[in-house]
Structures are given as structure tokens and as C-alpha cells.
PDB file of C-alpha atoms in Angstrom:
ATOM      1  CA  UNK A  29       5.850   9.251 -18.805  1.00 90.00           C
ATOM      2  CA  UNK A  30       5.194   7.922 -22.382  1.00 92.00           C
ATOM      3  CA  UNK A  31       2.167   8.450 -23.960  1.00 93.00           C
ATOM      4  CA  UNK A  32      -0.442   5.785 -24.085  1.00 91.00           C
ATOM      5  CA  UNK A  33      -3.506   7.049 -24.727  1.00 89.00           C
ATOM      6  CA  UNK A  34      -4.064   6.079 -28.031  1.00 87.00           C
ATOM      7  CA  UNK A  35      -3.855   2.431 -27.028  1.00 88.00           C
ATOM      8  CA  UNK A  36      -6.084   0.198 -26.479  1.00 87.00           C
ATOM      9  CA  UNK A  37      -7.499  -2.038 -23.087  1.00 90.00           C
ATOM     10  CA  UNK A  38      -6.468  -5.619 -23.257  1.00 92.00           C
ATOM     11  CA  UNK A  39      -5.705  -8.391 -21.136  1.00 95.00           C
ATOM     12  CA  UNK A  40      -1.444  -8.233 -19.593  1.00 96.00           C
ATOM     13  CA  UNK A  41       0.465 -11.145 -17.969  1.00 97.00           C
ATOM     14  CA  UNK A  42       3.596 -11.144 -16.930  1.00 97.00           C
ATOM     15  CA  UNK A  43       5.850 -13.530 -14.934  1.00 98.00           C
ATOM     16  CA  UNK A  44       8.811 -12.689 -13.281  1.00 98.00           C
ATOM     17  CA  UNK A  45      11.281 -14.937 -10.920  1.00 98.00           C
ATOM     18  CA  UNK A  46      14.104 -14.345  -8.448  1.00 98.00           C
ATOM     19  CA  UNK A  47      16.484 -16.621  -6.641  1.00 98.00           C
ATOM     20  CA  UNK A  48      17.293 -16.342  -3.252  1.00 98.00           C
ATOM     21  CA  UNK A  49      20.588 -18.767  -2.125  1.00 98.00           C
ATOM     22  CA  UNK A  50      20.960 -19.515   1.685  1.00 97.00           C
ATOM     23  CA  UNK A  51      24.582 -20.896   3.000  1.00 96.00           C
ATOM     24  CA  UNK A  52      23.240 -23.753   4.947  1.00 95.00           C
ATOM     25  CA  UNK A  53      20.201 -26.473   4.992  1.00 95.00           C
ATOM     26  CA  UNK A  54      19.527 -25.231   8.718  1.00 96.00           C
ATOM     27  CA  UNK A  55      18.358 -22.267   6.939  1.00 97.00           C
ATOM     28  CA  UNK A  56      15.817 -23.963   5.029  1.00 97.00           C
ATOM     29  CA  UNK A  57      15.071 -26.307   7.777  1.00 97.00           C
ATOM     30  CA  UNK A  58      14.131 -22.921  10.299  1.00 97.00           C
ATOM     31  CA  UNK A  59      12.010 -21.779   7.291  1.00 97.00           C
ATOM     32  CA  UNK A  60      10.267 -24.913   6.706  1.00 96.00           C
ATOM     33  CA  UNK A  61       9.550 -25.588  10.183  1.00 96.00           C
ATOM     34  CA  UNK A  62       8.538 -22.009  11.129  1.00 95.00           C
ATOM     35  CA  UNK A  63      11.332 -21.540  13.486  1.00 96.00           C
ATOM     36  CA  UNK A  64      12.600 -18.159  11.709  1.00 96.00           C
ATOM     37  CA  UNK A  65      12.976 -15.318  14.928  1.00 95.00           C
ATOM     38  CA  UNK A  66      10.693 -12.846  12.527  1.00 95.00           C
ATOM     39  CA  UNK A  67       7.882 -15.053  11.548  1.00 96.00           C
ATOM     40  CA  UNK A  68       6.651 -16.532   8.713  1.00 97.00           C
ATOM     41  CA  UNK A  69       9.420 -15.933   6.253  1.00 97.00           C
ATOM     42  CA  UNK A  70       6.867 -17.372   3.185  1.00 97.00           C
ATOM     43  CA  UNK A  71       3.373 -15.304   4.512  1.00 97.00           C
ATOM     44  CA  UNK A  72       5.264 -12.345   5.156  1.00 97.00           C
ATOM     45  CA  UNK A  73       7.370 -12.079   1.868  1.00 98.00           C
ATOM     46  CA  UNK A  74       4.398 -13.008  -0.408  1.00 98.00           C
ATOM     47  CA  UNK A  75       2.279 -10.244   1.214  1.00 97.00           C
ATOM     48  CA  UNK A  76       5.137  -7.750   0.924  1.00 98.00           C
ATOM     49  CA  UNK A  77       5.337  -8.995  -2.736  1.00 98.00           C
ATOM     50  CA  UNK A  78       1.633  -8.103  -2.994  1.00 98.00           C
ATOM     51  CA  UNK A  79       2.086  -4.470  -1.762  1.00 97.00           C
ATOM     52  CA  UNK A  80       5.077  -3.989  -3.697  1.00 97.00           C
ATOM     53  CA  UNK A  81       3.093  -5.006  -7.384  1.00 97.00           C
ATOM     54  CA  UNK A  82       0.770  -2.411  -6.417  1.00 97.00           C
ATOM     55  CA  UNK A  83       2.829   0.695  -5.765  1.00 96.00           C
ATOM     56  CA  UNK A  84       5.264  -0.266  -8.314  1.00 97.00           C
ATOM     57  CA  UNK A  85       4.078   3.066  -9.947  1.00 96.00           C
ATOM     58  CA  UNK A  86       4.826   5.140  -6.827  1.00 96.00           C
ATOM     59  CA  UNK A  87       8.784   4.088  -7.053  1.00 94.00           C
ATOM     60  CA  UNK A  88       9.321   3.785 -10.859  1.00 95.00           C
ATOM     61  CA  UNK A  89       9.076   6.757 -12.227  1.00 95.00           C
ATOM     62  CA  UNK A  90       8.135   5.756 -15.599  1.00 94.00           C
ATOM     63  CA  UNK A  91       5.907   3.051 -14.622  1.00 95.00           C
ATOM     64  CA  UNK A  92       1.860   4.116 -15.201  1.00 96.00           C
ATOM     65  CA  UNK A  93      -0.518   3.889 -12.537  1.00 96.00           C
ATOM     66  CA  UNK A  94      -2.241   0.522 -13.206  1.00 96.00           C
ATOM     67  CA  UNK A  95      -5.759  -2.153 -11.979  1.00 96.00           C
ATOM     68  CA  UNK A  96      -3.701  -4.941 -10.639  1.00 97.00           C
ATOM     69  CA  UNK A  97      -6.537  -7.564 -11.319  1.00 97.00           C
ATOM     70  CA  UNK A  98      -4.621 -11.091  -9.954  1.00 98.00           C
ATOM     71  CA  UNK A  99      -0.954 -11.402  -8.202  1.00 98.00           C
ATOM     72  CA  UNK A 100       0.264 -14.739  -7.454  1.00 97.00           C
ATOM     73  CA  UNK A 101       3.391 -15.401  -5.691  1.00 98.00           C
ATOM     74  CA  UNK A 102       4.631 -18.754  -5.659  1.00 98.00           C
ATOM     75  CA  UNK A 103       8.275 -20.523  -3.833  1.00 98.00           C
ATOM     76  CA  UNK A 104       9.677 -23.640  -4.611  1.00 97.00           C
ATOM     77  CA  UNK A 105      12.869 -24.844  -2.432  1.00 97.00           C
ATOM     78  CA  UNK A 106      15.300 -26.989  -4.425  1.00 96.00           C
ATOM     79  CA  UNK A 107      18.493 -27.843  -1.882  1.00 95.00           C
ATOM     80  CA  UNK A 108      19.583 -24.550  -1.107  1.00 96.00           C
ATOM     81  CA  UNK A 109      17.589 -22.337  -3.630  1.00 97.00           C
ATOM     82  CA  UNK A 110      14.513 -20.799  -3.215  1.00 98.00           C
ATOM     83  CA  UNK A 111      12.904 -19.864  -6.675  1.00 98.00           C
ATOM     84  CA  UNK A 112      10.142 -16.951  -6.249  1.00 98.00           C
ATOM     85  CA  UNK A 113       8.155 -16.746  -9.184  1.00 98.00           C
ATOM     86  CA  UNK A 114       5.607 -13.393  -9.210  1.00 98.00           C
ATOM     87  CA  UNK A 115       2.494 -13.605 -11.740  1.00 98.00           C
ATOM     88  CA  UNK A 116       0.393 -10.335 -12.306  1.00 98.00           C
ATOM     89  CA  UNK A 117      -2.661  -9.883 -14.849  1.00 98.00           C
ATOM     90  CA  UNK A 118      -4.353  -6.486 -15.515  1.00 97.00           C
ATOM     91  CA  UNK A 119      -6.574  -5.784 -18.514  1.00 95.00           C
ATOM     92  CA  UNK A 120      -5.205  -2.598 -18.972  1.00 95.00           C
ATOM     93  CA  UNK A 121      -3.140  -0.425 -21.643  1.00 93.00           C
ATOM     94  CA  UNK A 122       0.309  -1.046 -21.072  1.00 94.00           C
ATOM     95  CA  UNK A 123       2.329  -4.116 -19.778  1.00 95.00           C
ATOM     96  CA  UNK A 124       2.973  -5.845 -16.264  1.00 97.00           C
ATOM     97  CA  UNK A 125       6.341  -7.106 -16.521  1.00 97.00           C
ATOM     98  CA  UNK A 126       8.035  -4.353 -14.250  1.00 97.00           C
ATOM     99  CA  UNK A 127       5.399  -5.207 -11.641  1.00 98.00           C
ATOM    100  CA  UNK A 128       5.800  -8.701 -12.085  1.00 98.00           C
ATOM    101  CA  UNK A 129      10.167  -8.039 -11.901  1.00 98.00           C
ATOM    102  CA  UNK A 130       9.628  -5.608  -8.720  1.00 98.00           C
ATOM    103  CA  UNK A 131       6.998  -8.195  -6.801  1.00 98.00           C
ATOM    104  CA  UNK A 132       9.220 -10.913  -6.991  1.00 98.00           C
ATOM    105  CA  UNK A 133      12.362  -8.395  -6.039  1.00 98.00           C
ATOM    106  CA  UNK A 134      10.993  -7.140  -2.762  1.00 98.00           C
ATOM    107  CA  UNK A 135       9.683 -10.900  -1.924  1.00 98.00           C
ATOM    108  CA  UNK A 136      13.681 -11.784  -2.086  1.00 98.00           C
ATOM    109  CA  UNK A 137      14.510  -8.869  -0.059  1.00 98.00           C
ATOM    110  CA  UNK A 138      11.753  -9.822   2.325  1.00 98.00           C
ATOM    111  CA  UNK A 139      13.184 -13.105   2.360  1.00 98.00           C
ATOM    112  CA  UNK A 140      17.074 -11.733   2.544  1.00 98.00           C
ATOM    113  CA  UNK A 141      15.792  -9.675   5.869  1.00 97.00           C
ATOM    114  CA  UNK A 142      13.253 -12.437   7.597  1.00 97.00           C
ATOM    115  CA  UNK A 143      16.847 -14.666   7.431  1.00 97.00           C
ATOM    116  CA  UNK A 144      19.687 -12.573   7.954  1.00 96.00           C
ATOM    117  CA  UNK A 145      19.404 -13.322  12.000  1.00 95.00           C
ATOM    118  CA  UNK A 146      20.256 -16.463  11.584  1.00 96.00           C
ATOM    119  CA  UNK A 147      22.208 -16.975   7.933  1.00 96.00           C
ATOM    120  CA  UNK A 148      24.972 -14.102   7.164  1.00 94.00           C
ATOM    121  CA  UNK A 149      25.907 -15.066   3.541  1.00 96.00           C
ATOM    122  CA  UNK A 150      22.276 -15.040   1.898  1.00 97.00           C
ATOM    123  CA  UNK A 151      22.266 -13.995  -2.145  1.00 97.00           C
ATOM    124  CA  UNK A 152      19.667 -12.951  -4.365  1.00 97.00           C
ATOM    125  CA  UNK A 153      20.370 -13.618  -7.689  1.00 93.00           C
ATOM    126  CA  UNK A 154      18.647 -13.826 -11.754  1.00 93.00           C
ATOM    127  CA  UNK A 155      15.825 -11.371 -11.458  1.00 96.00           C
ATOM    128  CA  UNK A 156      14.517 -11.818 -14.664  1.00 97.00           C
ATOM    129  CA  UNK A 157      11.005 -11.389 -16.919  1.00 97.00           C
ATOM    130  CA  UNK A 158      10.083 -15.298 -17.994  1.00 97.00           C
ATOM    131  CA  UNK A 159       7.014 -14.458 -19.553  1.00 96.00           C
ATOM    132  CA  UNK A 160       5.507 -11.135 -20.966  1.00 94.00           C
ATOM    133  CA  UNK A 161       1.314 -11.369 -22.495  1.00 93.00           C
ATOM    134  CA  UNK A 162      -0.827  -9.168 -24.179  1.00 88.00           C
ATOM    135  CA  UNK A 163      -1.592  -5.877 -26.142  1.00 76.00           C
ATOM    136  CA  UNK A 164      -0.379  -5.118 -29.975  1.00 68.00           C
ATOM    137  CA  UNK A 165       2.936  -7.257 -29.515  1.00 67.00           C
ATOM    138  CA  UNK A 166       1.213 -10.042 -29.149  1.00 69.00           C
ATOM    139  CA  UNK A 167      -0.628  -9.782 -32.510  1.00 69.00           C
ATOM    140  CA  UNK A 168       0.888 -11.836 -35.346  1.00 72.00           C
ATOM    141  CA  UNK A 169      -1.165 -10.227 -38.478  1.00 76.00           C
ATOM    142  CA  UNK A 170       0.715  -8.676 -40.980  1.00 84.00           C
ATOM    143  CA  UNK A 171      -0.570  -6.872 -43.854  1.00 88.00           C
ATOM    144  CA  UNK A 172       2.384  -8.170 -45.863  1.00 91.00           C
ATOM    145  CA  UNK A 173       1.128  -8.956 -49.408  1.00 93.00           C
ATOM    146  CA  UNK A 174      -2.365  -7.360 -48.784  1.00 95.00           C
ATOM    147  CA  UNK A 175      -3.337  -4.300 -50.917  1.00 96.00           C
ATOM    148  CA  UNK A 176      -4.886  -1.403 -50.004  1.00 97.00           C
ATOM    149  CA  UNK A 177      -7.070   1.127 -51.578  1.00 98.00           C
ATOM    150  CA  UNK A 178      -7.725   4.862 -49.392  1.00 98.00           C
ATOM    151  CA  UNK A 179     -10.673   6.758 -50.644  1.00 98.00           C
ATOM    152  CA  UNK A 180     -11.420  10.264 -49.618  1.00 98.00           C
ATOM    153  CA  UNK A 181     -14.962  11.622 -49.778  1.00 97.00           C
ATOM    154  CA  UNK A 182     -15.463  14.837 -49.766  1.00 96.00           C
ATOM    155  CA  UNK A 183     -16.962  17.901 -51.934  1.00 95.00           C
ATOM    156  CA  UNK A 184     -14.061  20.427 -50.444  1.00 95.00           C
ATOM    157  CA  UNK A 185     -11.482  18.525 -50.649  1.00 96.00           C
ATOM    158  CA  UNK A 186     -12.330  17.104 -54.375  1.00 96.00           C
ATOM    159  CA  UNK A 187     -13.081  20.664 -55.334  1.00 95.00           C
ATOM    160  CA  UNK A 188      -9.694  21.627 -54.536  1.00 95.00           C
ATOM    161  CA  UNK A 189     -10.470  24.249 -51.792  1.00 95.00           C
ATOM    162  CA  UNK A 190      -9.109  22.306 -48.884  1.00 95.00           C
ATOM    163  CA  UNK A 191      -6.261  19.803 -48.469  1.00 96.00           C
ATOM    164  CA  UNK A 192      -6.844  16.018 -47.250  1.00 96.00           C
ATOM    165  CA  UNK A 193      -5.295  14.832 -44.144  1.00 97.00           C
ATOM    166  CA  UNK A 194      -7.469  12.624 -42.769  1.00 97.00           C
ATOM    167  CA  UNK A 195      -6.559  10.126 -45.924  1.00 97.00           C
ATOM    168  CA  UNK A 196      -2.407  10.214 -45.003  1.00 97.00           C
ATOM    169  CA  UNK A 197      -2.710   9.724 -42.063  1.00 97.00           C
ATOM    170  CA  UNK A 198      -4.526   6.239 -42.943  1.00 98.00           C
ATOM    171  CA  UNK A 199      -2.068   5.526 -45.303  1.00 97.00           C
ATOM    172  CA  UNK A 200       0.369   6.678 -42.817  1.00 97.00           C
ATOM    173  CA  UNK A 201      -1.036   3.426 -40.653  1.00 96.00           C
ATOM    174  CA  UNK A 202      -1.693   1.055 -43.269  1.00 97.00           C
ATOM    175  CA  UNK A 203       2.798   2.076 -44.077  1.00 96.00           C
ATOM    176  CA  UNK A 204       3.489   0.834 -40.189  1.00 93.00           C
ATOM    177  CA  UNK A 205       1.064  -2.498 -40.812  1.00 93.00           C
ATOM    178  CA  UNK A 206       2.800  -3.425 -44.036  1.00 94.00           C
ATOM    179  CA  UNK A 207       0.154  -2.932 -46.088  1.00 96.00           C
ATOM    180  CA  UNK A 208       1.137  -2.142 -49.897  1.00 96.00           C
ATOM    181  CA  UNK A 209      -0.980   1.227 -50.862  1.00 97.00           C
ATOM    182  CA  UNK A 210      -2.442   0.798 -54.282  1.00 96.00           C
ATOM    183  CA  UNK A 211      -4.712   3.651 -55.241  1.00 96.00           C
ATOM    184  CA  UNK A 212      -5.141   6.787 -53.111  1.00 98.00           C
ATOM    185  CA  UNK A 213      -8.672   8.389 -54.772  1.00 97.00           C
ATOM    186  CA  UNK A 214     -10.778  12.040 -54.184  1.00 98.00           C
ATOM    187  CA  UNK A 215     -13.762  11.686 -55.182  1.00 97.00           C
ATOM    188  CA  UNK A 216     -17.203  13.985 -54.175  1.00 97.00           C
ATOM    189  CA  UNK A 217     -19.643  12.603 -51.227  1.00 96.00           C
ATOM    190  CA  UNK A 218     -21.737  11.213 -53.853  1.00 97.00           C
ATOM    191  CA  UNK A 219     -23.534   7.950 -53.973  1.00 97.00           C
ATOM    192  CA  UNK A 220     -22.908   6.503 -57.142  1.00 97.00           C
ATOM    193  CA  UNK A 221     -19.719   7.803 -57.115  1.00 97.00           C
ATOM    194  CA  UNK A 222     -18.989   6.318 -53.774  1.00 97.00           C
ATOM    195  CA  UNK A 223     -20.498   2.975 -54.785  1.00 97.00           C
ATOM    196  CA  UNK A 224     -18.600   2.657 -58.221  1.00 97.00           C
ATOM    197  CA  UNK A 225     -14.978   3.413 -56.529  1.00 97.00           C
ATOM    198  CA  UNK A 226     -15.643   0.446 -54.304  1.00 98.00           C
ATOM    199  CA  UNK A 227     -16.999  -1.790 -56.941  1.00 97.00           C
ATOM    200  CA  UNK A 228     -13.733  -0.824 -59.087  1.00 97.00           C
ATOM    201  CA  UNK A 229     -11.379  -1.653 -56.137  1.00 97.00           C
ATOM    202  CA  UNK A 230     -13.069  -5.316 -55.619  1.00 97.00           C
ATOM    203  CA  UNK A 231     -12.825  -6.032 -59.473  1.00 96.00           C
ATOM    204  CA  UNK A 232      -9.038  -4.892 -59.321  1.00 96.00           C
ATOM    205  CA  UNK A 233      -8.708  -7.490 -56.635  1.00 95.00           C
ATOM    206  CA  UNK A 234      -7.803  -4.950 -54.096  1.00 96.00           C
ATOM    207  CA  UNK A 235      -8.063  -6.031 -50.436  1.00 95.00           C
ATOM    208  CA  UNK A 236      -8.908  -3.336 -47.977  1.00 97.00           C
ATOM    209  CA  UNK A 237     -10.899  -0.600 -48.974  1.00 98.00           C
ATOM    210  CA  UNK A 238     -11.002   2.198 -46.567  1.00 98.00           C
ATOM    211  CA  UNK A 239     -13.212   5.278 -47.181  1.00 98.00           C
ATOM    212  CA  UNK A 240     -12.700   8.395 -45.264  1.00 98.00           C
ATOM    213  CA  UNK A 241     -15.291  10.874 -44.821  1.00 96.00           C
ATOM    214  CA  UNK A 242     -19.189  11.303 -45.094  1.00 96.00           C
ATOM    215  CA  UNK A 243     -20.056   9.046 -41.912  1.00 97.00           C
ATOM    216  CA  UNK A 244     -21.910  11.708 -40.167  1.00 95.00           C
ATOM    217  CA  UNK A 245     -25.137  13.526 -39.828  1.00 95.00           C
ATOM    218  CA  UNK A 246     -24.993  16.270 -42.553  1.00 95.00           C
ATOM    219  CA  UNK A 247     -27.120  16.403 -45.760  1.00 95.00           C
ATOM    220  CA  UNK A 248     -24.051  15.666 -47.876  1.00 95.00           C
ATOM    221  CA  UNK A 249     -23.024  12.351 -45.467  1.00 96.00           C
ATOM    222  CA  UNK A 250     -23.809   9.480 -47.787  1.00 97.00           C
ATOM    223  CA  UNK A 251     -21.229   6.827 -47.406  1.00 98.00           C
ATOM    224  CA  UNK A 252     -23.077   4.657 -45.296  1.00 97.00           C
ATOM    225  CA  UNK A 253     -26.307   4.766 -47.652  1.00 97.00           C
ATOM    226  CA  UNK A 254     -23.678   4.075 -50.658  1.00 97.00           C
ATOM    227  CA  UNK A 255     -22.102   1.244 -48.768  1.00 98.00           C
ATOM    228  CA  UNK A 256     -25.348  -0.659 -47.657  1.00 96.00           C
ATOM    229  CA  UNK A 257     -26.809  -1.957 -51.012  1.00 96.00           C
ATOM    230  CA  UNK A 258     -23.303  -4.068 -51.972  1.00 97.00           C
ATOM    231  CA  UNK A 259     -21.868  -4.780 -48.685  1.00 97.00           C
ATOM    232  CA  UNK A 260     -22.443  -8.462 -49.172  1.00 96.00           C
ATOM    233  CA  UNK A 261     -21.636  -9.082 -45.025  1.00 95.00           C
ATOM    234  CA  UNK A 262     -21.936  -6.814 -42.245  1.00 96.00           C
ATOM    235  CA  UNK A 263     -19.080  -6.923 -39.448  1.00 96.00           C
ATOM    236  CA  UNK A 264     -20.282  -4.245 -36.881  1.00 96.00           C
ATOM    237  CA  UNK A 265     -17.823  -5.296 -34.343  1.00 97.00           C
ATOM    238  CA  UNK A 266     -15.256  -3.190 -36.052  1.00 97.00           C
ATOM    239  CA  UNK A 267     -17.223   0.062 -36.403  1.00 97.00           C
ATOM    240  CA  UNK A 268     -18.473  -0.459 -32.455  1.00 97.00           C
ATOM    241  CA  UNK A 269     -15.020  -0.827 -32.207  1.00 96.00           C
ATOM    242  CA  UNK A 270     -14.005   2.495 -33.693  1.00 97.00           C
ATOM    243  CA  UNK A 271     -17.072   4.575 -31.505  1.00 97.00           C
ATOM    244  CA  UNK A 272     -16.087   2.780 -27.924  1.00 96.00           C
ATOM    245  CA  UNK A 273     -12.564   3.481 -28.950  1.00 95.00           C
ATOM    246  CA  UNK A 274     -13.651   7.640 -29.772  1.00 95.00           C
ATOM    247  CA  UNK A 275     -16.095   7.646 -27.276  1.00 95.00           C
ATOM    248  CA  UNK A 276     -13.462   7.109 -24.486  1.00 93.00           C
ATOM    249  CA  UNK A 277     -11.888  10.361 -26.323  1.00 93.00           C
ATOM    250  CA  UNK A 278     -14.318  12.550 -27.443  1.00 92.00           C
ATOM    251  CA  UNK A 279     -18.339  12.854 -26.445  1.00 94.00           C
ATOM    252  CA  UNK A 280     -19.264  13.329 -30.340  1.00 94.00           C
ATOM    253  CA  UNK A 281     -17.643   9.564 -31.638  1.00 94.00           C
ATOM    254  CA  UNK A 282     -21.515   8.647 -30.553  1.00 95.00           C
ATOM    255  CA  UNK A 283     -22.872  10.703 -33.562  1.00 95.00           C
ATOM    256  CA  UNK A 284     -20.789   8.840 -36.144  1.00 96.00           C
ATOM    257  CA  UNK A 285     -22.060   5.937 -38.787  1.00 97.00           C
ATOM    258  CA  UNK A 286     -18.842   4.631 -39.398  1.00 97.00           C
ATOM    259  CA  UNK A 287     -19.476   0.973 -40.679  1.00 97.00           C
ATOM    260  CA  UNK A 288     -17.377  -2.337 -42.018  1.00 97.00           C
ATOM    261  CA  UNK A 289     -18.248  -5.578 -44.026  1.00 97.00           C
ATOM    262  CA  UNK A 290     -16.926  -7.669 -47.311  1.00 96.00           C
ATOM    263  CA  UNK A 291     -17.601  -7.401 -50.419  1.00 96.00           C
ATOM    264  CA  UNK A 292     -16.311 -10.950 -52.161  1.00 93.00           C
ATOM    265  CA  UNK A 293     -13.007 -10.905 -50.784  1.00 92.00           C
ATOM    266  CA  UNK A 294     -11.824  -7.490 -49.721  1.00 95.00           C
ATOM    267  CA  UNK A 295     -12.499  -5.721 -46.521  1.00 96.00           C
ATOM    268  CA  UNK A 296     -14.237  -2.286 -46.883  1.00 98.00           C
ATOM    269  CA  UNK A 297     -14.484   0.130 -44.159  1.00 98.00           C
ATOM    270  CA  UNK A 298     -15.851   3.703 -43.728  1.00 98.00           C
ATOM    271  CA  UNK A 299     -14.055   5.816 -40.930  1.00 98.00           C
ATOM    272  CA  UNK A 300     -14.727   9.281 -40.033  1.00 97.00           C
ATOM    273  CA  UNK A 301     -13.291  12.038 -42.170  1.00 96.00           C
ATOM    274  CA  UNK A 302     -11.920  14.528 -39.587  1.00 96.00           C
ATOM    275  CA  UNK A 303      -8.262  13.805 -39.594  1.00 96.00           C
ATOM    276  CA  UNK A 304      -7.984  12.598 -35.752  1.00 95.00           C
ATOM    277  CA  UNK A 305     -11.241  10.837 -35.938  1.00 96.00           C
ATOM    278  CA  UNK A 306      -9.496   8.395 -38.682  1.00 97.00           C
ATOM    279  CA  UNK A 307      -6.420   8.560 -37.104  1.00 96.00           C
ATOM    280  CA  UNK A 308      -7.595   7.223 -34.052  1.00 96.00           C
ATOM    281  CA  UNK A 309     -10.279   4.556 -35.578  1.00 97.00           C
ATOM    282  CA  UNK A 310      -7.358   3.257 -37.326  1.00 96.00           C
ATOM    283  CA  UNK A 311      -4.880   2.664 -34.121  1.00 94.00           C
ATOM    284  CA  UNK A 312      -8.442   1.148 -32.741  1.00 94.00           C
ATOM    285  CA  UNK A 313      -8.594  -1.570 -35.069  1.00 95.00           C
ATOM    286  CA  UNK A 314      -5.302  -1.895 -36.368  1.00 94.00           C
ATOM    287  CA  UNK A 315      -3.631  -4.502 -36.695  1.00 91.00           C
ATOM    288  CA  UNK A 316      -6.573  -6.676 -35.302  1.00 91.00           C
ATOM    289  CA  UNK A 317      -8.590  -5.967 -38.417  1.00 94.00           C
ATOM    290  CA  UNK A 318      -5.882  -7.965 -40.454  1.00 93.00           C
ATOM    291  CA  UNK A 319      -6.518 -11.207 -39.037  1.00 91.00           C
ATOM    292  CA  UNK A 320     -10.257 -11.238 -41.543  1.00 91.00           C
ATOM    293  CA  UNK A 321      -7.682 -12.482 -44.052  1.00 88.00           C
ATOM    294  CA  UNK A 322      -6.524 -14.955 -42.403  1.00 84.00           C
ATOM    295  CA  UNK A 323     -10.347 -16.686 -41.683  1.00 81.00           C
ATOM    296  CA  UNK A 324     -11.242 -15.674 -45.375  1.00 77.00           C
ATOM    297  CA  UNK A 325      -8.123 -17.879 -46.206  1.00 68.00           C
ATOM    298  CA  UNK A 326      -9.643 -20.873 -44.480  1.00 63.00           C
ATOM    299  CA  UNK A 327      -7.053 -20.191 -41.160  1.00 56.00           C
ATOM    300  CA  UNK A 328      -8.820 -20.630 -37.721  1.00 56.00           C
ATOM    301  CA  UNK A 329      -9.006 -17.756 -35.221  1.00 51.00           C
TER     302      UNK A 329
END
């Protein structure tokens, strides 16, 4: 199966319909008036449609084991037709849409074998998705036009002695969200240091500041303290963001001070400086993070 672990919970829909075509009105009539041989053709297929959104994992073999949190199959007759239509929420990390599409398949098949007793030329026809919901495709912010500046703290690395990953692979991100890359800077986990890059990236009009490294508990871990005194508005929802994203990963993502706010107009944001704890704090609140320039812009949410 395809790896999703790096994404992220969020509410799914998805909405699927089938068609099932009977040869005669009688047929409709018998179902309507509860005189099918096998029962309730309507109870039964909805409750096989019900069973088969749940185990849609158990015959698709790419399909992820999923919380189905609300099914709801619906029929509506129009002269010969009966239109099923299968709706199926989960808040969850990957789509619905196959278990939507393989609900409302089995409810026509249910329906196909409740009838065939008494009509011989039954079709099932236009299985289709109508309506998909949810996760990073449903995200419209772009980071078109929006420039970026990645700063790396960190005595090692500014020293020479080791080499900075943790800094592409935030560019690396910011590349995939169309953000435009602007200054990529090493400087030492120093306060004033710290402070005056980010002061220097607002006055060049640069948007999004991220800062990578010094967020922990060490002696040399300053960011935060740097980042306190001119971050003119606190957003903690992104760094709680980043730790309940980690957390679900690693036991440590507790111990980190990661932290976000503004500073005039540009976003600044201090992630973690091991490589995979910015990787990872980026997919957590990327491209979501984007939509701050929208509301700075006067849009609504």
C-alpha cells in the first residue's frame, strides 16, 4: 500500500451513485409494494451497502484500513431507474471515494439478486464518484508570488564541520508549495544574530521566514528567546500544530519550543533543526499555513 503516514487527519466525504434498470414497471411495483419473494429489496440492499463500505479494505487491496464515521444510502425510482446514491464521511488520512464507489456497487448487486426471480433482463449501469471532500486537495493556497527566506541556526553547521539538511529539505517543501526562495542563510545559534536576520528579512519585504534549528532544550537553543521580543503576534496554533503532528511520530516532539507569529507582514516560524523533525513540521502545516496571506490581505477564511 502507499505510504501515508506523513499526512495529516482531516475530515473525507465522498459520494458515489449507481443505476440499476429493471425491464418492466411490475418490477418496481413488487418492490414498492413489498411483494419481492426475498424481502425487502430497499432494507436489505442498504444494509449490504453498509457492510460492504466497511470491509472495502478487506477486498481492495490497495485500499487502507479506515473509521467509517457516517454511511448513508439513499434510492430514488424515476420510471424504470433506480438511482443509489452511497455517502461516507471519515476524519481520517486518506479519501472515501472507493468506499463510497464499492457501497453503492454491492447495493446494485443486492438489488440485481433480491429481483432476478421475478425480472430476467435487470442492468446496472454508471458507477461513478459524484463528489470527492477533504484533505490537501481540497486546499486552494498557493504560495505563488510569496517569498521566502530559510534560515539555519546552528554553531556546527556555520562553522563548517557539518553539512545542513534540515534547511533543503524546507526549501525542498516551500519548491512543491510554489513558494519563490529568496535567501537561504547560516548563521550561529546566537541571539542577536538570530534577531537581526529576521529583522533584515521583514525590511526586504520578505514573506515567510522560517528558521531551522535551536528550538530545544540545550544551552546553545536560543531561537525562541531571540524570536519573543519582536514577534509583534503570537499564532501558537501552528507550532501545537507541528508537536501533535511529531508527537503522533516520535515521543521527544513534546520537548520542542518550536513557535510562529508576524512580524508586520511576513510570517516567521521556528521549526526543529533535526532534518526529519523539519521535514515533517513542514508537511504538518503546509500548505494550510499559506492561507495567513490571504486574511492579512483583507480575504475572509
Amino acid at each position: 500500500m502507499i505510504n501515508i503516514t506523513h499526512k495529516s487527519y482531516t475530515l473525507r466525504k465522498a459520494i458515489a451513485e449507481a443505476t440499476v434498470t429493471v425491464s418492466s414497471h411490475e418490477t418496481i411495483d413488487a418492490i414498492l409494494n413489498n411483494k419481492v419473494p426475498k424481502g425487502n429489496v430497499f432494507e436489505m440492499a442498504k444494509t449490504a451497502g453498509l457492510f460492504a463500505a466497511k470491509r472495502t479494505s478487506d477486498l481492495i487491496p490497495d485500499c487502507h484500513p479506515l473509521p467509517i464515521e457516517y454511511a448513508s444510502i439513499n434510492f430514488e425510482i424515476k420510471e424504470q431507474n433506480i438511482t443509489i446514491t452511497s455517502e461516507i464521511h471519515t476524519i481520517y488520512k486518506t479519501g472515501v471515494e472507493v468506499e463510497a464507489m464499492h457501497s453503492a456497487s454491492v447495493v446494485a448487486l443486492t438489488i440485481y439478486d433480491m429481483l432476478k426471480p421475478i425480472d430476467k433482463n435487470i442492468e446496472i449501469q454508471n458507477i461513478r464518484l459524484i463528489d470527492k471532500k477533504g484533505g490537501k486537495s481540497d486546499i486552494k493556497d498557493s504560495g505563488e508570488g510569496l517569498k521566502a527566506s530559510v534560515i539555519v541556526c546552528s554553531d556546527s553547521i556555520f562553522a563548517g564541520k557539518k553539512q545542513d539538511s534540515a534547511g533543503k529539505a524546507i526549501i525542498d517543501n516551500l519548491k512543491k508549495n510554489k513558494v519563490d526562495i529568496e535567501n537561504y542563510i547560516i548563521i550561529p545559534d546566537e541571539v542577536e544574530d538570530i534577531r537581526t536576520t529576521v529583522k533584515e528579512s521583514v525590511a526586504a519585504g520578505i514573506n515567510l521566514i522560517l528558521i531551522t534549528g535551536g528550538t530545544g532544550l540545550s544551552k546553545r537553543d536560543v531561537t525562541p528567546e531571540a524570536l519573543y521580543p519582536i514577534l509583534e503576534r503570537q499564532i501558537p496554533g501552528i507550532a501545537e500544530t507541528m508537536r501533535n503532528y511529531g508527537q503522533l511520530r516520535t515521543p521527544y516532539s513534546m520537548l520542542s519550543r518550536s513557535l510562529a507569529g508576524t512580524v508586520g507582514d511576513s510570517l516567521v516560524i521556528a521549526l526543529p533543526g533535526s532534518t526529519r523533525g523539519a521535514s515533517e513540521s513542514m508537511d504538518a502545516i503546509f500548505p494550510a499555513a499559506l492561507h495567513l496571506y490571504k486574511i492579512i490581505n483583507g480575504g475572509q477564511h
